Short mmCIF file of C-alpha atoms and ligand atoms in Angstrom, two decimals:
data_model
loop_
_atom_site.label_atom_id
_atom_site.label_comp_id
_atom_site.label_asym_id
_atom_site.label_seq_id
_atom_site.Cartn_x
_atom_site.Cartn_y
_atom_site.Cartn_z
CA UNK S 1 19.97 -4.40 13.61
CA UNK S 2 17.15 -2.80 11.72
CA UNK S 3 17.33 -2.07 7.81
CA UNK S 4 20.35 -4.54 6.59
CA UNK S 5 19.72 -3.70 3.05
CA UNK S 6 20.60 -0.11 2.48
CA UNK S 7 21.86 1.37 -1.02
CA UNK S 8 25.42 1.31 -1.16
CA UNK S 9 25.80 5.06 -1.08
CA UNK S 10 23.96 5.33 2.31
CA UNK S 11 25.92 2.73 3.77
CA UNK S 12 28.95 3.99 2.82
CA UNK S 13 27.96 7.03 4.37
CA UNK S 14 26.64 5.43 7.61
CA UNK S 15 29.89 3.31 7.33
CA UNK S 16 32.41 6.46 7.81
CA UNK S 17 30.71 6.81 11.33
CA UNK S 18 32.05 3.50 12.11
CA UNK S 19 33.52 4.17 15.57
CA UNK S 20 32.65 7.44 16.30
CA UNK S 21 30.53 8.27 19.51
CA UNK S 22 29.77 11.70 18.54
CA UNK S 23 28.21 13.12 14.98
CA UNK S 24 29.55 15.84 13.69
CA UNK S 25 27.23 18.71 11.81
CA UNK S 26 28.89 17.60 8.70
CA UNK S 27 28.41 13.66 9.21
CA UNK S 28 24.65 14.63 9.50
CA UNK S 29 24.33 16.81 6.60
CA UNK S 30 25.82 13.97 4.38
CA UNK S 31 23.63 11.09 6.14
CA UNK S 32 20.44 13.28 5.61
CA UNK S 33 21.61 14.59 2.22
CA UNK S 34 21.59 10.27 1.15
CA UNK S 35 18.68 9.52 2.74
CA UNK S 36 16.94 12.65 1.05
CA UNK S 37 18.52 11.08 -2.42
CA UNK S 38 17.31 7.66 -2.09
CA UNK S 39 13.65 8.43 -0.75
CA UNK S 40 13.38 11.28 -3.52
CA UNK S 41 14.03 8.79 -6.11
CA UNK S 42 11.81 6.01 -4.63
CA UNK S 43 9.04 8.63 -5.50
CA UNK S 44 8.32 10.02 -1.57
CA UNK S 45 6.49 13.32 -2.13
CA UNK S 46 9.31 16.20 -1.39
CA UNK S 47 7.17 17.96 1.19
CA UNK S 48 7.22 14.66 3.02
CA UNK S 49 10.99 14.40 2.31
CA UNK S 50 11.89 17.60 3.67
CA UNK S 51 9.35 17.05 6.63
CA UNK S 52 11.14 14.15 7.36
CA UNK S 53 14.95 15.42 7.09
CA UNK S 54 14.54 18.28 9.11
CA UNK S 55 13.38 15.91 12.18
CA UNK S 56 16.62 13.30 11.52
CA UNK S 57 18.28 16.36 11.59
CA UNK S 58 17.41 17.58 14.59
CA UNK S 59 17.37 14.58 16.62
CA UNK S 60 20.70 13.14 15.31
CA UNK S 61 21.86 16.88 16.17
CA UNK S 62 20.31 16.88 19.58
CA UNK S 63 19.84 13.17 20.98
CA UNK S 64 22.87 11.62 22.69
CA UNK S 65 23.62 8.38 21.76
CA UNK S 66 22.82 5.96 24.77
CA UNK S 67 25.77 4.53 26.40
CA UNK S 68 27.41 1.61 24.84
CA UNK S 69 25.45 2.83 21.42
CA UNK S 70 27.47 3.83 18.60
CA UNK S 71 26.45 7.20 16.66
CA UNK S 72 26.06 5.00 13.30
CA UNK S 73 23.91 2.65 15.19
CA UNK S 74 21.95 5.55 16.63
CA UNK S 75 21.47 7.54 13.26
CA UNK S 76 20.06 4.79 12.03
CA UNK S 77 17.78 4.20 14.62
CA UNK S 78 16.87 7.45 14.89
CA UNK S 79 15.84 7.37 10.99
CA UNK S 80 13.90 4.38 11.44
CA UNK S 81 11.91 5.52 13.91
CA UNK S 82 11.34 8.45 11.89
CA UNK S 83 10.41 6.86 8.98
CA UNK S 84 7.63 4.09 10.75
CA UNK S 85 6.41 7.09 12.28
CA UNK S 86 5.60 8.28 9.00
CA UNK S 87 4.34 5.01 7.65
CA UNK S 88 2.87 3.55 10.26
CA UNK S 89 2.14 -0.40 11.11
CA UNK S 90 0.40 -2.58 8.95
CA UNK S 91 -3.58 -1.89 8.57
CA UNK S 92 -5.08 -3.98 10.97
CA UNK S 93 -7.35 -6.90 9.23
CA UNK S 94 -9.01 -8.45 11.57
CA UNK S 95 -9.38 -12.51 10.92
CA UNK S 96 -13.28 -12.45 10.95
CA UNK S 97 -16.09 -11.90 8.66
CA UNK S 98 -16.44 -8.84 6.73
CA UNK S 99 -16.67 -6.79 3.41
CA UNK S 100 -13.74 -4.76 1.66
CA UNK S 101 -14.01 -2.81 -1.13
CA UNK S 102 -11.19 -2.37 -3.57
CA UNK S 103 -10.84 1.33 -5.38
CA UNK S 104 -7.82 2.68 -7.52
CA UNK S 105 -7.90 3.88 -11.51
CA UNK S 106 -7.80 0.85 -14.37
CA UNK S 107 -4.26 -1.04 -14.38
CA UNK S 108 -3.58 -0.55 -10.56
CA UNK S 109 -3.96 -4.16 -9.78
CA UNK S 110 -7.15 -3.77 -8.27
CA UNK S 111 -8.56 -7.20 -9.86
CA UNK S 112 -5.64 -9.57 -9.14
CA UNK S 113 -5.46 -7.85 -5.49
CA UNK S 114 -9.25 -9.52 -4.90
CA UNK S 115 -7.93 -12.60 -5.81
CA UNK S 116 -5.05 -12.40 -3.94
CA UNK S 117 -6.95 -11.31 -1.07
CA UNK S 118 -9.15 -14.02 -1.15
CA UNK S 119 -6.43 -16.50 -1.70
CA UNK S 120 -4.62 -14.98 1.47
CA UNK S 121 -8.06 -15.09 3.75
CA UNK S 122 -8.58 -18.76 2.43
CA UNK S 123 -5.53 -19.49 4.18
CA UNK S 124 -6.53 -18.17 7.03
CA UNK S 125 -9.22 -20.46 7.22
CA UNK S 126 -11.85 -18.09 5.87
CA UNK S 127 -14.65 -18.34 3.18
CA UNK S 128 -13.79 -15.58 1.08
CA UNK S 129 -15.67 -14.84 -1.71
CA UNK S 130 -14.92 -12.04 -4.42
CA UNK S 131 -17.38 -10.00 -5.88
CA UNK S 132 -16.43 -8.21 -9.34
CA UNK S 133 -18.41 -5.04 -10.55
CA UNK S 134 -16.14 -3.93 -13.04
CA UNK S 135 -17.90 -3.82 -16.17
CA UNK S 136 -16.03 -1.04 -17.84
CA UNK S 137 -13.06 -2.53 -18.32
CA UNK S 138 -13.50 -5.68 -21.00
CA UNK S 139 -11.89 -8.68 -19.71
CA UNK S 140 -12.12 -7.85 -16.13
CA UNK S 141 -14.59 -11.03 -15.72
CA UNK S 142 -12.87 -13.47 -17.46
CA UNK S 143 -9.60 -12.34 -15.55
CA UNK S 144 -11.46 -12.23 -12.03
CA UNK S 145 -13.37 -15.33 -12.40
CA UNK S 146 -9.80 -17.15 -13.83
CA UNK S 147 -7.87 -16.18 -10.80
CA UNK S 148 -10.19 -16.99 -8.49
CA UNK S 149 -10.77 -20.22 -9.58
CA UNK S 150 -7.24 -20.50 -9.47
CA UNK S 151 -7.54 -19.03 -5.60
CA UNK S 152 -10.02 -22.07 -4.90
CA UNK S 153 -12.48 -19.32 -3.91
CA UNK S 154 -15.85 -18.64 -4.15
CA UNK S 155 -16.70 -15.27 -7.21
CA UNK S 156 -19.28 -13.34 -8.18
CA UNK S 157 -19.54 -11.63 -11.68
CA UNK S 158 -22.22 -11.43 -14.64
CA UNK S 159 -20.34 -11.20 -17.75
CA UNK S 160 -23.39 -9.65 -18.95
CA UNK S 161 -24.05 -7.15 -16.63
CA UNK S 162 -23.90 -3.32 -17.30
CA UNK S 163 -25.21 -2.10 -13.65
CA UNK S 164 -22.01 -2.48 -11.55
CA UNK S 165 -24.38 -1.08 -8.76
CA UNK S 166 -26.89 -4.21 -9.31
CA UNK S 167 -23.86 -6.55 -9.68
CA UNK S 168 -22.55 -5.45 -5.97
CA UNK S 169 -26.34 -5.73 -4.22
CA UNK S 170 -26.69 -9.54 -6.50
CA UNK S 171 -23.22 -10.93 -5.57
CA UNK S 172 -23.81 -10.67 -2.10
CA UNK S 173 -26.74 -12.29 -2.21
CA UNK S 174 -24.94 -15.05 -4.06
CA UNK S 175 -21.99 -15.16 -1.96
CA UNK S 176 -24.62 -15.00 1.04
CA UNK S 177 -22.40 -18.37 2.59
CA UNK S 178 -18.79 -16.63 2.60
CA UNK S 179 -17.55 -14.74 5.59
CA UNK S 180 -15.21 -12.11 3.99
CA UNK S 181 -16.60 -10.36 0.89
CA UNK S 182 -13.87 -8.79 -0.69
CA UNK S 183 -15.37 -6.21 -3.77
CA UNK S 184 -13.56 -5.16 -6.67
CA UNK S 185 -14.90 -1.98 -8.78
CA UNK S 186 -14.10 -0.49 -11.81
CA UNK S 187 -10.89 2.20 -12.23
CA UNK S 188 -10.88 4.32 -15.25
CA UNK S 189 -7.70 5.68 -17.12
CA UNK S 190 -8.17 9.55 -14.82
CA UNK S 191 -9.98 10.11 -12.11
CA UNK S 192 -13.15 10.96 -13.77
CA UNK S 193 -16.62 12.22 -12.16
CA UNK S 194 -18.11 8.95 -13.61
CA UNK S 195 -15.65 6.65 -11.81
CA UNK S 196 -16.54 8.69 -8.43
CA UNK S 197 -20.22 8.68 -8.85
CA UNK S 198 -20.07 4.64 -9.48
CA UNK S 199 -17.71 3.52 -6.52
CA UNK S 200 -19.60 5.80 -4.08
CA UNK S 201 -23.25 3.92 -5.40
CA UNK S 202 -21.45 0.43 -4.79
CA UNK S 203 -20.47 1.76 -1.54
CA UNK S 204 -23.50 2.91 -0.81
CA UNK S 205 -25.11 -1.01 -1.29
CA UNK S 206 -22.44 -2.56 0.09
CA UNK S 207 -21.36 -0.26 3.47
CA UNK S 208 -17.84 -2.17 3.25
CA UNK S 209 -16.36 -2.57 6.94
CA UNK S 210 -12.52 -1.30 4.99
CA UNK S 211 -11.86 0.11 1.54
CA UNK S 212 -8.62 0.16 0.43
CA UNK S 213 -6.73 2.30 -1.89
CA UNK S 214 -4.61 -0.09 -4.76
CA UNK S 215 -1.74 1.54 -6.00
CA UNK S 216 0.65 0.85 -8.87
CA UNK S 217 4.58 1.26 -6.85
CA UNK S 218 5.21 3.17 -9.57
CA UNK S 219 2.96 6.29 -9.08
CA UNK S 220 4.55 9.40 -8.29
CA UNK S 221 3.35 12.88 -7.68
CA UNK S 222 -0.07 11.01 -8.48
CA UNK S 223 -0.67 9.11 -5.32
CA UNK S 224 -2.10 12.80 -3.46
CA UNK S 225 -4.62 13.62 -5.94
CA UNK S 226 -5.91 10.19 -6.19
CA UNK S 227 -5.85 9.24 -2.12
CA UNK S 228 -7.60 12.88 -1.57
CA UNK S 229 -10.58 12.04 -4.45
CA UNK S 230 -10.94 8.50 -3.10
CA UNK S 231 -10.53 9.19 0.64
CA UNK S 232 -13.37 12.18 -0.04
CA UNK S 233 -15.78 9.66 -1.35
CA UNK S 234 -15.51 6.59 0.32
CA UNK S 235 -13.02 6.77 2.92
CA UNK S 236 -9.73 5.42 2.41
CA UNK S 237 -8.88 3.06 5.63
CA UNK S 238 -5.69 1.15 4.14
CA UNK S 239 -3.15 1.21 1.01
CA UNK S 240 -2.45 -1.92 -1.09
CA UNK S 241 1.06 -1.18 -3.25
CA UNK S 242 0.54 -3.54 -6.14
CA UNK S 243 3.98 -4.15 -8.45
CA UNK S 244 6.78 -4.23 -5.85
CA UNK S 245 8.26 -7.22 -8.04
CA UNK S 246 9.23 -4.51 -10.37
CA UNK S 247 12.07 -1.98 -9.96
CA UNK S 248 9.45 0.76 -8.40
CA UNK S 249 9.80 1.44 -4.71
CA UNK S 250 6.32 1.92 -3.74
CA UNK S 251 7.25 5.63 -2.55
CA UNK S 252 4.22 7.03 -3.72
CA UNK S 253 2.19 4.73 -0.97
CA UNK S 254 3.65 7.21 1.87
CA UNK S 255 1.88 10.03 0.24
CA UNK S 256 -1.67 8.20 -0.34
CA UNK S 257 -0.84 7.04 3.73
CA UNK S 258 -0.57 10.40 4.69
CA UNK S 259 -2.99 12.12 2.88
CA UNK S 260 -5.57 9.68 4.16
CA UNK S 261 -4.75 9.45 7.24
CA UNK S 262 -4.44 5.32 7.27
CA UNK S 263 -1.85 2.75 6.94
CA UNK S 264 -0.26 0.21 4.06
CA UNK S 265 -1.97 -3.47 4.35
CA UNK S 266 -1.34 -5.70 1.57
CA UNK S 267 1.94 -5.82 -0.93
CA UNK S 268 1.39 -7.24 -4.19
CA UNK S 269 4.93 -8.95 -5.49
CA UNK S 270 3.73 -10.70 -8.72
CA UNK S 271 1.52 -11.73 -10.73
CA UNK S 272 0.09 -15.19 -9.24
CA UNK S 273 -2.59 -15.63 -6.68
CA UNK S 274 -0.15 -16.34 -4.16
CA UNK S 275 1.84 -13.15 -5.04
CA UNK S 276 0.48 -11.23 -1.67
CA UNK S 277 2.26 -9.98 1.69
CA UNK S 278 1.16 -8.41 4.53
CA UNK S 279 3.09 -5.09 4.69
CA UNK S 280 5.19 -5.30 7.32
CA UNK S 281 7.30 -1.74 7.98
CA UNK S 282 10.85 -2.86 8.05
CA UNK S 283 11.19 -4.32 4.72
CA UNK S 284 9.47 -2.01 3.05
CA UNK S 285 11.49 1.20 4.97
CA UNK S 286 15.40 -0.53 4.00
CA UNK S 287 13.77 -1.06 0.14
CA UNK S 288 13.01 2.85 -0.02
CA UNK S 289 16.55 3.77 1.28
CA UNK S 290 17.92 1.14 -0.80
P1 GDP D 1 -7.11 -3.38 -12.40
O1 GDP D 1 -7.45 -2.70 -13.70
O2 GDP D 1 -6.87 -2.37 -11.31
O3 GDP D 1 -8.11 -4.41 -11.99
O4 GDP D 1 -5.69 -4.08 -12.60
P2 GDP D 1 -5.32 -5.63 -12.83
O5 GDP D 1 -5.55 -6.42 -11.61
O6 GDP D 1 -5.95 -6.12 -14.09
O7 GDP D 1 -3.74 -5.49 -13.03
C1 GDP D 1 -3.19 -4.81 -14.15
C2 GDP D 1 -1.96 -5.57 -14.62
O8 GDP D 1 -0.97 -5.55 -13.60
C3 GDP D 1 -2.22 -7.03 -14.92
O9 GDP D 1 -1.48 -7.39 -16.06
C4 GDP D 1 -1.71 -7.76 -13.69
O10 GDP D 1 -1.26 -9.07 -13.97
C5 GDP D 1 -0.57 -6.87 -13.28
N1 GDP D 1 -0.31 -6.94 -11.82
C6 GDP D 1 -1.15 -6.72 -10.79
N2 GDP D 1 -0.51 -6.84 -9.61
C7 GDP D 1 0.78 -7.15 -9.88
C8 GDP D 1 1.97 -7.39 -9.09
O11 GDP D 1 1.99 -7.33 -7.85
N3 GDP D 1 3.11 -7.67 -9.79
C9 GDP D 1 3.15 -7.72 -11.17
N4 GDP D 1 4.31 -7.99 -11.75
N5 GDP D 1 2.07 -7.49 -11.92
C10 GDP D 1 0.91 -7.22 -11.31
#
């Protein structure tokens, strides 16, 4: 069966069904009223919360369970399918040469992402090479070029470079041999006019085939503001939720997915190279009802 690791208080709930063939109005008040608990506190927007009860409700209400299915067994399905209809499938990354840009504010994870992107194309059997504009952030090189190295994969960067906009247009000249350019750019603290102006520039030399959106799993109400100012400049085509080793749920991502109309693509789950998954729905659906 689909989601095996619920939080105890929504399988407790789901559990009291055990049996039954028909729901009740009250059993599917107190199954939505759980699942509205746990994906409010793994930071899902409330709109999208509310959005999302009001459909369980009905269909739980309405559907009849399929012969031979139990009503626990079908409000759970019938949440699931809810839910992946909200989040969608995994971006689709095709296994062939291109160029992805990475955007998100300072801290996000953008930099180790790169790596970890590179590291997960290399295995793939892929030249990836990563290309590192940030020069606003001090460090960013010497972390970039570290982890890459680390990666086994081919980097880009000019420690003393102050154009991030001539860094982009020389790295891919240097990189001219790899097959999947993966670019990382400079956050800021806020989502300043500055930090817009630059990442559109890069764009602008690059023309990446995908940028994606990194994301701390612990943003909140954040994740809309940021996924509407980076979608409007660049075009958002995937989320990466960076930090899912932590406690955070990642709820946040199903805002920045649904405000940009795209999908989740990479999870980052530590702090090593090799830290990376592809996002795959079902995991990540039982960890926000968890
Ligand atoms: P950037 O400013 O967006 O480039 O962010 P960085 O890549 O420098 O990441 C900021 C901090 O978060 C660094 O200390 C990283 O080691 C850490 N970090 C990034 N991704 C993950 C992750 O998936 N798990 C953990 N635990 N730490 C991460």
């Amino acid at each position: 069966m689909v989601l095996d690791n619920l939080g105890s208080s929504l399988r407790g709930s789901l559990d009291k069904l055990q049996g039954k063939s028909r729901l009740s109005e009250e059993d599917v008040e107190e199954i939505v009223k759980e699942i509205q608990r746990s994906l409010l506190s793994a930071d899902v927007d409330v709109s999208l919360v509310m959005d999302l009860s009001s459909s369980i409700k009905e269909r739980a209400t309405e559907e009849e369970p399929p012969g031979g299915t139990s009503a626990r067994d079908h409000v759970l399905k019938i949440v699931y399918e809810e839910l992946v209809d909200l989040i969608g499938e995994s971006t689709d990354i095709p296994l062939e040469p291109q160029t992805i840009m990475l955007a998100g504010l300072q801290g996000s994870g953008k930099t180790t992402t790169a790596a970890k992107m590179a590291w997960w194309f290399s295995k793939k059997g892929l030249r990836p090479a990563v290309i590192q504009t940030d020069t606003f952030r001090p460090g960013a090189y010497d972390q970039a070029k570290q982890m890459c190295e680390r990666a086994e994969v081919d980097f880009y960067g000019d420690p003393e470079g102050e154009d991030p906009v001539q860094i982009a247009r020389d790295g891919l000249e240097a990189t001219d041999d790899a097959d999947v350019h993966i670019v990382d750019t400079a956050g800021r603290h806020a989502l300043e006019d500055s930090l817009i102006d630059e990442i559109e520039e890069i764009e602008g030399v690059v023309q990446p085939d995908l940028s994606l959106l990194v994301l701390d799993a612990a943003i909140g109400q954040g994740a809309k503001e940021q996924a509407r100012e980076f979608d409007d400049s660049v075009g958002i085509g995937g989320v990466v939720i960076t930090k899912l080793d932590g406690t955070a749920k990642g709820g946040g991502a199903l805002t920045a997915v649904n405000e940009t109309d795209s999908s989740i693509s990479f999870l980052g789950t530590g702090e090593t190279v090799q830290d990376i998954e592809r996002f795959e729905p079902n995991g990540f659906i039982s960890r926000l009802l968890g």
